[in-house]
Short mmCIF file of C-alpha atoms and ligand atoms in Angstrom, two decimals:
data_model
loop_
_atom_site.label_atom_id
_atom_site.label_comp_id
_atom_site.label_asym_id
_atom_site.label_seq_id
_atom_site.Cartn_x
_atom_site.Cartn_y
_atom_site.Cartn_z
CA MET A 1 203.38 -2.04 27.03
CA ALA A 2 207.11 -1.55 26.47
CA THR A 3 207.90 1.72 24.76
CA LEU A 4 210.14 1.80 21.73
CA PRO A 5 213.43 3.67 21.99
CA LEU A 6 213.43 7.11 20.44
CA SER A 7 213.77 7.06 16.69
CA TYR A 8 213.51 9.59 13.95
CA PRO A 9 212.83 7.97 10.61
CA MET A 10 213.36 9.77 7.33
CA SER A 11 210.16 11.11 5.75
CA GLY A 12 208.23 8.10 4.41
CA GLY A 13 206.31 7.32 1.21
CA ASP A 14 207.18 8.68 -2.20
CA GLY A 15 205.53 12.12 -2.07
CA PRO A 16 207.30 15.46 -2.73
CA HIS A 17 208.71 15.65 0.82
CA SER A 18 209.78 12.00 1.11
CA TYR A 19 213.34 10.78 1.69
CA VAL A 20 213.10 8.82 -1.57
CA ARG A 21 212.71 12.07 -3.52
CA ASN A 22 215.08 14.13 -1.38
CA SER A 23 218.17 12.04 -0.79
CA SER A 24 220.25 12.84 -3.84
CA TYR A 25 222.94 14.39 -1.59
CA GLN A 26 223.36 11.07 0.26
CA LYS A 27 223.12 9.22 -3.06
CA ALA A 28 225.97 11.29 -4.51
CA ALA A 29 228.10 10.35 -1.49
CA ILE A 30 227.30 6.66 -1.97
CA ASP A 31 228.13 6.85 -5.68
CA SER A 32 231.43 8.53 -4.89
CA VAL A 33 232.64 5.47 -2.95
CA LYS A 34 231.16 2.81 -5.25
CA GLU A 35 234.45 1.98 -6.95
CA LYS A 36 236.37 2.09 -3.67
CA THR A 37 233.87 -0.35 -2.18
CA LYS A 38 234.34 -2.74 -5.10
CA GLU A 39 238.10 -2.53 -4.85
CA ALA A 40 238.07 -3.07 -1.10
CA ILE A 41 235.88 -6.18 -1.33
CA SER A 42 237.92 -7.61 -4.20
CA LYS A 43 241.18 -7.10 -2.34
CA ILE A 44 240.32 -7.72 1.29
CA LEU A 45 237.59 -10.38 1.37
CA ASP A 46 239.08 -13.83 1.60
CA PHE A 47 236.89 -16.78 0.54
CA HIS A 48 239.48 -19.42 1.09
CA ASN A 49 239.86 -18.89 4.78
CA GLN A 50 237.22 -17.24 6.84
CA PRO A 51 234.71 -15.65 6.46
CA PHE A 52 233.05 -17.85 3.88
CA LYS A 53 232.72 -21.56 4.11
CA GLY A 54 229.14 -22.27 3.09
CA GLU A 55 226.94 -21.39 0.16
CA VAL A 56 224.95 -18.55 1.70
CA PHE A 57 226.61 -15.16 1.83
CA ARG A 58 225.07 -12.66 4.26
CA VAL A 59 225.04 -8.90 3.76
CA ALA A 60 223.48 -6.31 6.11
CA ASP A 61 222.83 -2.60 5.56
CA PHE A 62 222.51 -0.86 8.93
CA GLY A 63 220.29 2.26 8.93
CA CYS A 64 219.18 1.52 5.37
CA SER A 65 216.18 3.92 5.27
CA PHE A 66 214.42 3.02 2.01
CA GLY A 67 214.63 3.77 -1.69
CA GLN A 68 217.37 3.64 -4.24
CA ASN A 69 220.32 4.39 -1.97
CA THR A 70 220.28 1.14 -0.02
CA PHE A 71 219.43 -0.87 -3.14
CA ASP A 72 222.44 0.57 -4.97
CA VAL A 73 224.73 -0.13 -2.04
CA VAL A 74 223.59 -3.70 -1.55
CA GLY A 75 223.46 -4.39 -5.31
CA ASN A 76 227.04 -3.21 -5.68
CA ILE A 77 228.20 -5.44 -2.83
CA ILE A 78 226.39 -8.51 -4.20
CA GLN A 79 227.66 -8.06 -7.74
CA THR A 80 231.23 -7.62 -6.53
CA VAL A 81 231.08 -10.67 -4.26
CA GLU A 82 229.52 -12.79 -7.04
CA LEU A 83 232.19 -11.82 -9.52
CA LYS A 84 234.99 -12.47 -7.08
CA HIS A 85 233.46 -15.80 -6.13
CA LYS A 86 233.23 -16.91 -9.77
CA GLN A 87 236.80 -15.84 -10.45
CA GLU A 88 238.17 -17.60 -7.41
CA LYS A 89 236.26 -20.85 -7.58
CA THR A 90 238.87 -23.54 -7.49
CA GLU A 91 239.16 -25.98 -10.40
CA GLU A 92 238.00 -28.73 -8.06
CA GLU A 93 234.81 -26.79 -7.16
CA LYS A 94 234.10 -26.08 -10.84
CA ILE A 95 234.19 -29.79 -11.67
CA LYS A 96 232.24 -30.85 -8.58
CA ASN A 97 229.49 -28.22 -8.78
CA PRO A 98 229.53 -26.59 -12.24
CA LYS A 99 226.06 -25.00 -11.85
CA LYS A 100 226.02 -24.15 -8.20
CA GLU A 101 225.83 -20.40 -7.62
CA LEU A 102 226.17 -18.38 -4.48
CA GLU A 103 222.97 -17.46 -2.64
CA PHE A 104 222.52 -14.31 -0.59
CA HIS A 105 220.68 -13.26 2.53
CA VAL A 106 220.27 -9.50 2.59
CA PHE A 107 219.27 -7.84 5.85
CA PHE A 108 217.81 -4.34 5.72
CA ASN A 109 218.10 -2.78 9.18
CA ASP A 110 216.56 0.43 10.42
CA GLN A 111 214.39 1.66 13.28
CA PRO A 112 210.95 -0.01 13.51
CA ASN A 113 209.12 3.07 12.24
CA ASN A 114 211.23 3.29 9.09
CA ASP A 115 209.06 2.94 5.98
CA PHE A 116 209.80 -0.76 5.45
CA ASN A 117 206.60 -1.10 3.39
CA THR A 118 207.94 1.20 0.70
CA LEU A 119 211.30 -0.57 0.92
CA PHE A 120 209.86 -4.02 0.24
CA LYS A 121 207.35 -2.78 -2.35
CA THR A 122 210.12 -1.28 -4.41
CA LEU A 123 212.79 -4.01 -4.17
CA PRO A 124 214.60 -4.12 -7.51
CA LEU A 125 214.85 -7.32 -9.52
CA LEU A 126 218.37 -8.16 -8.42
CA LEU A 127 217.28 -8.24 -4.79
CA SER A 128 214.13 -10.27 -5.29
CA THR A 129 215.40 -13.15 -7.40
CA ARG A 130 215.42 -16.67 -6.13
CA ARG A 131 219.12 -16.39 -5.30
CA CYS A 132 218.79 -13.33 -3.15
CA PHE A 133 216.55 -13.34 -0.09
CA ALA A 134 215.66 -10.04 1.56
CA TYR A 135 214.73 -9.54 5.22
CA GLY A 136 213.79 -6.52 7.31
CA VAL A 137 215.48 -6.05 10.68
CA PRO A 138 213.56 -3.39 12.63
CA SER A 139 215.69 -2.46 15.62
CA SER A 140 218.24 0.09 16.81
CA PHE A 141 221.71 -0.65 15.54
CA TYR A 142 223.18 0.58 18.82
CA GLY A 143 222.51 -2.91 20.13
CA ARG A 144 222.67 -6.39 18.63
CA VAL A 145 220.16 -6.85 15.80
CA LEU A 146 221.45 -10.06 14.18
CA PRO A 147 222.78 -13.42 15.40
CA ARG A 148 226.35 -13.82 16.49
CA ASN A 149 228.87 -14.70 13.77
CA SER A 150 226.39 -14.43 10.95
CA ILE A 151 227.26 -11.51 8.66
CA HIS A 152 229.98 -11.57 6.01
CA ILE A 153 229.73 -7.95 4.90
CA GLY A 154 228.09 -5.17 6.92
CA HIS A 155 227.54 -1.69 5.53
CA THR A 156 226.30 1.62 6.85
CA SER A 157 226.19 5.04 5.24
CA TYR A 158 225.16 8.46 6.51
CA THR A 159 223.89 7.03 9.79
CA LEU A 160 226.41 7.36 12.58
CA HIS A 161 225.96 11.08 13.12
CA TRP A 162 222.51 10.10 14.50
CA LEU A 163 223.01 9.54 18.21
CA SER A 164 220.79 7.13 20.16
CA LYS A 165 219.43 10.29 21.85
CA ALA A 166 220.44 13.88 22.51
CA PRO A 167 222.53 13.93 25.70
CA GLU A 168 220.14 14.52 28.59
CA ASP A 169 222.18 17.34 30.16
CA VAL A 170 221.95 19.62 27.14
CA GLY A 171 218.17 19.86 27.52
CA ASP A 172 218.25 20.31 31.31
CA ARG A 173 218.04 23.92 32.54
CA ASN A 174 219.74 22.93 35.81
CA SER A 175 222.79 21.48 34.12
CA PRO A 176 225.95 23.45 33.23
CA ALA A 177 225.65 21.74 29.82
CA TRP A 178 222.24 23.34 29.13
CA ASN A 179 222.24 24.22 25.44
CA LYS A 180 219.61 26.92 25.73
CA ASP A 181 220.17 28.98 22.61
CA SER A 182 220.90 26.36 20.02
CA ILE A 183 219.39 23.13 18.73
CA GLN A 184 222.73 21.49 17.92
CA CYS A 185 226.29 21.03 19.09
CA THR A 186 227.69 24.23 17.68
CA SER A 187 231.21 24.50 19.02
CA LEU A 188 234.31 22.50 19.85
CA VAL A 189 234.55 23.50 23.50
CA GLY A 190 232.27 23.87 26.50
CA GLU A 191 230.02 21.65 28.59
CA ALA A 192 227.37 21.13 25.93
CA SER A 193 229.85 20.01 23.32
CA ASN A 194 231.48 17.76 25.87
CA ALA A 195 228.12 16.12 26.62
CA TYR A 196 227.59 15.52 22.91
CA ARG A 197 231.10 14.08 22.55
CA VAL A 198 230.56 11.67 25.44
CA GLN A 199 227.25 10.51 23.96
CA PHE A 200 228.80 9.98 20.54
CA LYS A 201 231.67 7.94 21.95
CA ARG A 202 229.30 5.77 23.95
CA ASP A 203 227.00 5.18 20.98
CA MET A 204 229.77 4.55 18.49
CA ALA A 205 231.44 2.11 20.88
CA ASP A 206 228.09 0.26 21.19
CA PHE A 207 227.71 0.18 17.41
CA ILE A 208 231.17 -1.24 16.85
CA GLU A 209 230.80 -3.77 19.65
CA ALA A 210 227.47 -5.07 18.30
CA ARG A 211 228.91 -5.40 14.80
CA ALA A 212 231.99 -7.16 16.15
CA GLU A 213 229.68 -9.84 17.52
CA GLU A 214 227.51 -10.12 14.42
CA LEU A 215 230.28 -10.28 11.85
CA VAL A 216 232.05 -13.55 11.15
CA PRO A 217 235.79 -13.52 11.81
CA GLY A 218 237.35 -12.07 8.66
CA GLY A 219 234.08 -10.30 7.80
CA LEU A 220 234.11 -6.71 6.51
CA MET A 221 232.36 -3.64 7.88
CA ILE A 222 232.11 -0.77 5.38
CA ILE A 223 231.23 2.63 6.83
CA SER A 224 230.79 5.97 5.17
CA GLY A 225 229.51 9.21 6.60
CA GLN A 226 230.19 12.74 7.70
CA CYS A 227 232.63 14.11 10.23
CA LEU A 228 234.65 17.30 10.84
CA PRO A 229 238.34 18.06 10.56
CA ASP A 230 239.77 18.34 14.08
CA ASP A 231 239.82 22.15 14.18
CA VAL A 232 236.42 22.77 12.58
CA SER A 233 233.26 23.39 14.59
CA MET A 234 229.83 22.47 13.28
CA VAL A 235 228.59 26.05 13.20
CA SER A 236 231.37 27.10 10.84
CA THR A 237 230.19 24.61 8.17
CA TRP A 238 227.27 25.24 5.83
CA LYS A 239 225.30 22.42 7.42
CA GLY A 240 225.79 23.97 10.86
CA VAL A 241 224.75 27.41 9.59
CA VAL A 242 221.59 25.94 8.09
CA ILE A 243 220.70 23.99 11.24
CA ASP A 244 221.15 27.14 13.35
CA MET A 245 218.81 28.93 10.98
CA ILE A 246 216.17 26.22 11.49
CA GLY A 247 216.67 26.75 15.25
CA ASP A 248 216.15 30.52 14.79
CA CYS A 249 212.89 29.81 12.95
CA LEU A 250 211.73 27.69 15.90
CA PHE A 251 212.53 30.56 18.29
CA ASP A 252 210.60 32.95 15.98
CA MET A 253 207.66 30.56 16.10
CA ALA A 254 207.81 30.56 19.90
CA LYS A 255 207.65 34.38 19.82
CA SER A 256 204.56 34.18 17.61
CA GLY A 257 202.94 31.69 19.99
CA VAL A 258 203.01 28.70 17.62
CA THR A 259 205.09 26.84 20.18
CA ARG A 260 206.55 27.66 23.59
CA GLU A 261 210.04 29.01 24.19
CA GLU A 262 210.78 26.26 26.76
CA MET A 263 210.00 23.70 24.08
CA VAL A 264 212.63 25.19 21.80
CA GLU A 265 215.16 25.64 24.60
CA SER A 266 214.84 21.99 25.55
CA PHE A 267 215.07 20.77 21.95
CA ASN A 268 218.44 19.43 20.90
CA LEU A 269 219.07 17.42 17.79
CA PRO A 270 220.46 13.95 18.47
CA ILE A 271 223.10 14.64 15.86
CA TYR A 272 226.85 14.91 16.26
CA PHE A 273 229.55 15.13 13.63
CA PRO A 274 232.65 13.72 15.33
CA ASN A 275 236.10 15.05 14.70
CA THR A 276 238.25 12.60 12.75
CA SER A 277 240.45 11.75 15.72
CA GLU A 278 237.41 10.96 17.90
CA LEU A 279 236.13 8.60 15.24
CA GLU A 280 239.44 6.81 14.90
CA GLU A 281 239.90 6.54 18.66
CA VAL A 282 236.57 4.76 19.25
CA ILE A 283 237.17 2.25 16.48
CA GLU A 284 240.67 1.47 17.72
CA GLN A 285 239.51 1.09 21.32
CA ASN A 286 237.21 -1.78 20.40
CA GLY A 287 240.12 -3.96 19.37
CA CYS A 288 238.09 -6.48 17.33
CA PHE A 289 238.75 -4.91 13.94
CA ARG A 290 241.75 -4.04 11.86
CA ILE A 291 241.32 -0.70 10.11
CA GLU A 292 242.00 -1.64 6.50
CA ILE A 293 240.97 1.71 5.01
CA MET A 294 240.21 5.02 6.67
CA GLU A 295 240.28 7.94 4.33
CA GLU A 296 238.73 11.22 3.43
CA VAL A 297 236.65 11.31 0.27
CA LYS A 298 235.45 14.35 -1.55
CA HIS A 299 231.70 14.78 -1.65
CA PRO A 300 230.75 15.32 -5.32
CA MET A 301 228.68 18.40 -4.37
CA GLU A 302 231.34 19.85 -2.06
CA ASP A 303 232.20 22.77 -4.31
CA GLU A 304 228.67 23.49 -5.46
CA THR A 305 226.50 26.36 -4.33
CA LEU A 306 223.40 24.39 -3.43
CA SER A 307 220.07 26.02 -4.23
CA ASN A 308 217.76 27.14 -1.43
CA ASP A 309 215.02 24.77 -2.64
CA PHE A 310 217.44 21.87 -2.48
CA ILE A 311 218.54 22.76 1.05
CA VAL A 312 214.99 23.17 2.35
CA SER A 313 213.79 19.87 0.84
CA LYS A 314 216.84 17.95 2.03
CA PHE A 315 216.56 19.11 5.63
CA ARG A 316 212.79 18.72 5.71
CA ALA A 317 213.03 15.05 4.64
CA ILE A 318 215.71 14.41 7.28
CA PHE A 319 214.36 16.42 10.25
CA HIS A 320 210.62 15.89 9.86
CA GLY A 321 210.63 12.88 12.23
CA VAL A 322 212.85 14.31 14.95
CA ILE A 323 210.99 17.64 15.04
CA GLU A 324 207.56 15.98 15.24
CA GLU A 325 208.80 13.70 18.00
CA HIS A 326 209.59 16.72 20.20
CA PHE A 327 207.02 19.32 19.15
CA GLY A 328 204.16 17.06 18.05
CA GLY A 329 202.59 17.25 14.59
CA GLY A 330 201.34 20.31 12.82
CA LEU A 331 204.24 22.74 12.69
CA ILE A 332 206.40 21.26 9.93
CA ASP A 333 204.78 23.19 7.05
CA GLU A 334 205.07 26.50 8.86
CA LEU A 335 208.61 25.83 10.07
CA PHE A 336 209.97 24.96 6.64
CA GLY A 337 207.98 27.81 5.06
CA ARG A 338 209.71 30.22 7.45
CA PHE A 339 213.06 28.52 6.86
CA ALA A 340 212.69 28.94 3.09
CA LYS A 341 211.95 32.67 3.58
CA LYS A 342 214.91 33.14 5.93
CA LEU A 343 217.25 31.42 3.47
CA THR A 344 216.08 33.77 0.74
CA SER A 345 216.84 36.78 2.95
CA TYR A 346 220.14 35.34 4.26
CA PRO A 347 221.52 32.93 1.65
CA VAL A 348 224.34 30.67 2.82
CA ASP A 349 227.73 32.03 1.82
CA PHE A 350 229.27 28.69 0.86
CA LYS A 351 232.66 30.27 0.15
CA LYS A 352 232.94 31.60 3.70
CA CYS A 353 232.02 28.28 5.33
CA ARG A 354 234.56 25.73 6.48
CA LYS A 355 234.27 22.30 4.89
CA ASP A 356 232.97 19.26 6.72
CA MET A 357 234.45 15.91 5.74
CA GLN A 358 233.20 12.66 4.24
CA TYR A 359 234.91 9.50 5.38
CA PHE A 360 235.21 6.00 3.97
CA ILE A 361 236.20 3.24 6.35
CA VAL A 362 236.69 -0.49 5.84
CA LEU A 363 237.19 -2.67 8.92
CA LYS A 364 238.09 -6.33 8.94
CA ARG A 365 236.99 -8.49 11.85
CA TYR A 366 240.08 -10.10 13.34
CA VAL A 367 240.27 -13.87 13.24
CA PHE A 368 241.43 -14.50 16.81
N1 SAH B 1 221.83 4.66 4.60
C1 SAH B 1 220.82 5.44 3.92
C2 SAH B 1 219.99 6.28 4.89
C3 SAH B 1 220.72 7.35 5.64
S1 SAH B 1 219.60 8.32 6.58
C4 SAH B 1 221.48 6.35 2.90
O1 SAH B 1 222.71 6.42 2.85
O2 SAH B 1 220.76 6.98 2.13
C5 SAH B 1 219.92 7.73 8.21
C6 SAH B 1 219.14 6.45 8.54
O3 SAH B 1 219.67 5.92 9.75
C7 SAH B 1 217.65 6.71 8.79
O4 SAH B 1 216.87 5.85 8.02
C8 SAH B 1 217.49 6.46 10.27
O5 SAH B 1 216.21 5.94 10.64
C9 SAH B 1 218.58 5.42 10.50
N2 SAH B 1 218.98 5.34 11.91
C10 SAH B 1 219.34 6.34 12.73
N3 SAH B 1 219.60 5.87 13.96
C11 SAH B 1 219.40 4.52 13.90
C12 SAH B 1 219.50 3.47 14.85
N4 SAH B 1 219.86 3.72 16.10
N5 SAH B 1 219.23 2.20 14.45
C13 SAH B 1 218.87 1.94 13.16
N6 SAH B 1 218.75 2.91 12.21
C14 SAH B 1 219.01 4.18 12.58
#
């Protein structure tokens, strides 16, 4: 039997540790670009040339997870497109087809072990009407997941820091890139960080290339997520500090015999926050898109001192899958119990940490 590629879904269901109940940080980021998304679609989408000639408008959310975040994103896109379509209907169309309204295909993409059941059970009214048809697309977005020339607006948020895998070298004790003492890409220099950078560039290039094929000429790709200013290393941000602390808890657990030290040494998160220039470079290299918007946005919680409970729940919902994939089941409760205790003893000094960055990007597929 063919094995599925590695994937690390967010915590499923709707229990206390689920992504649904612990994704308000991502939700705040999505809300902060809601108006910008509307404006971009209104200004940049062009019905009268490409991309739209028929009556079915196709929207895809790549790495949708499940729950309110993806519904809000897709709902916002649909409402904006509908409004624009009504406003721009030509007089001739109004006379010919006074009642005809736009219909939508909405494609929810994520890895096959994402909780698609919860997603489809909780579809809001807007997305389950007879004018809006929802589909699940279970596959890695680092390859093609939809037919060529089929999507008018693609969207992805808080996804592209997830690599297709941790670079092999960083978990290999015989490699100069062996990342023995940490579970993440901590710094800006060195072999390990270089291996992460190479993996990110390869993955991001694959993502952009696949979307270039799936989008219709003139179609829009809206991307938001997290990166780092060029001179900031992951470990100097609060997120990096917290991830290192989770790594320390794993090493403590190895000392107590709950797991083995080699298991922790070979564990590396498949996560990389690119520097802004790396991000821009990969997009430009593809050559199929014009960068219409690429800007920094302020995360609404950027200046807040987040509570320890909030931090523990957020990271548990996100890392549950990836940690179980490497260590097997059974250590999550203990790990996050230890993490909560460590955070109480060593609270994050948010004022001392450097800031990571949120980006908002809108690409338009060239009409060659
Ligand atoms: N977009 C949602 C979810 C972000 S969490 C939001 O903004 O709230 C990141 C999601 O990306 C997870 O659901 C994870 O499974 C998905 N993901 C990560 N790598 C992926 C890949 N290669 N292909 C498809 N989905 C992926």
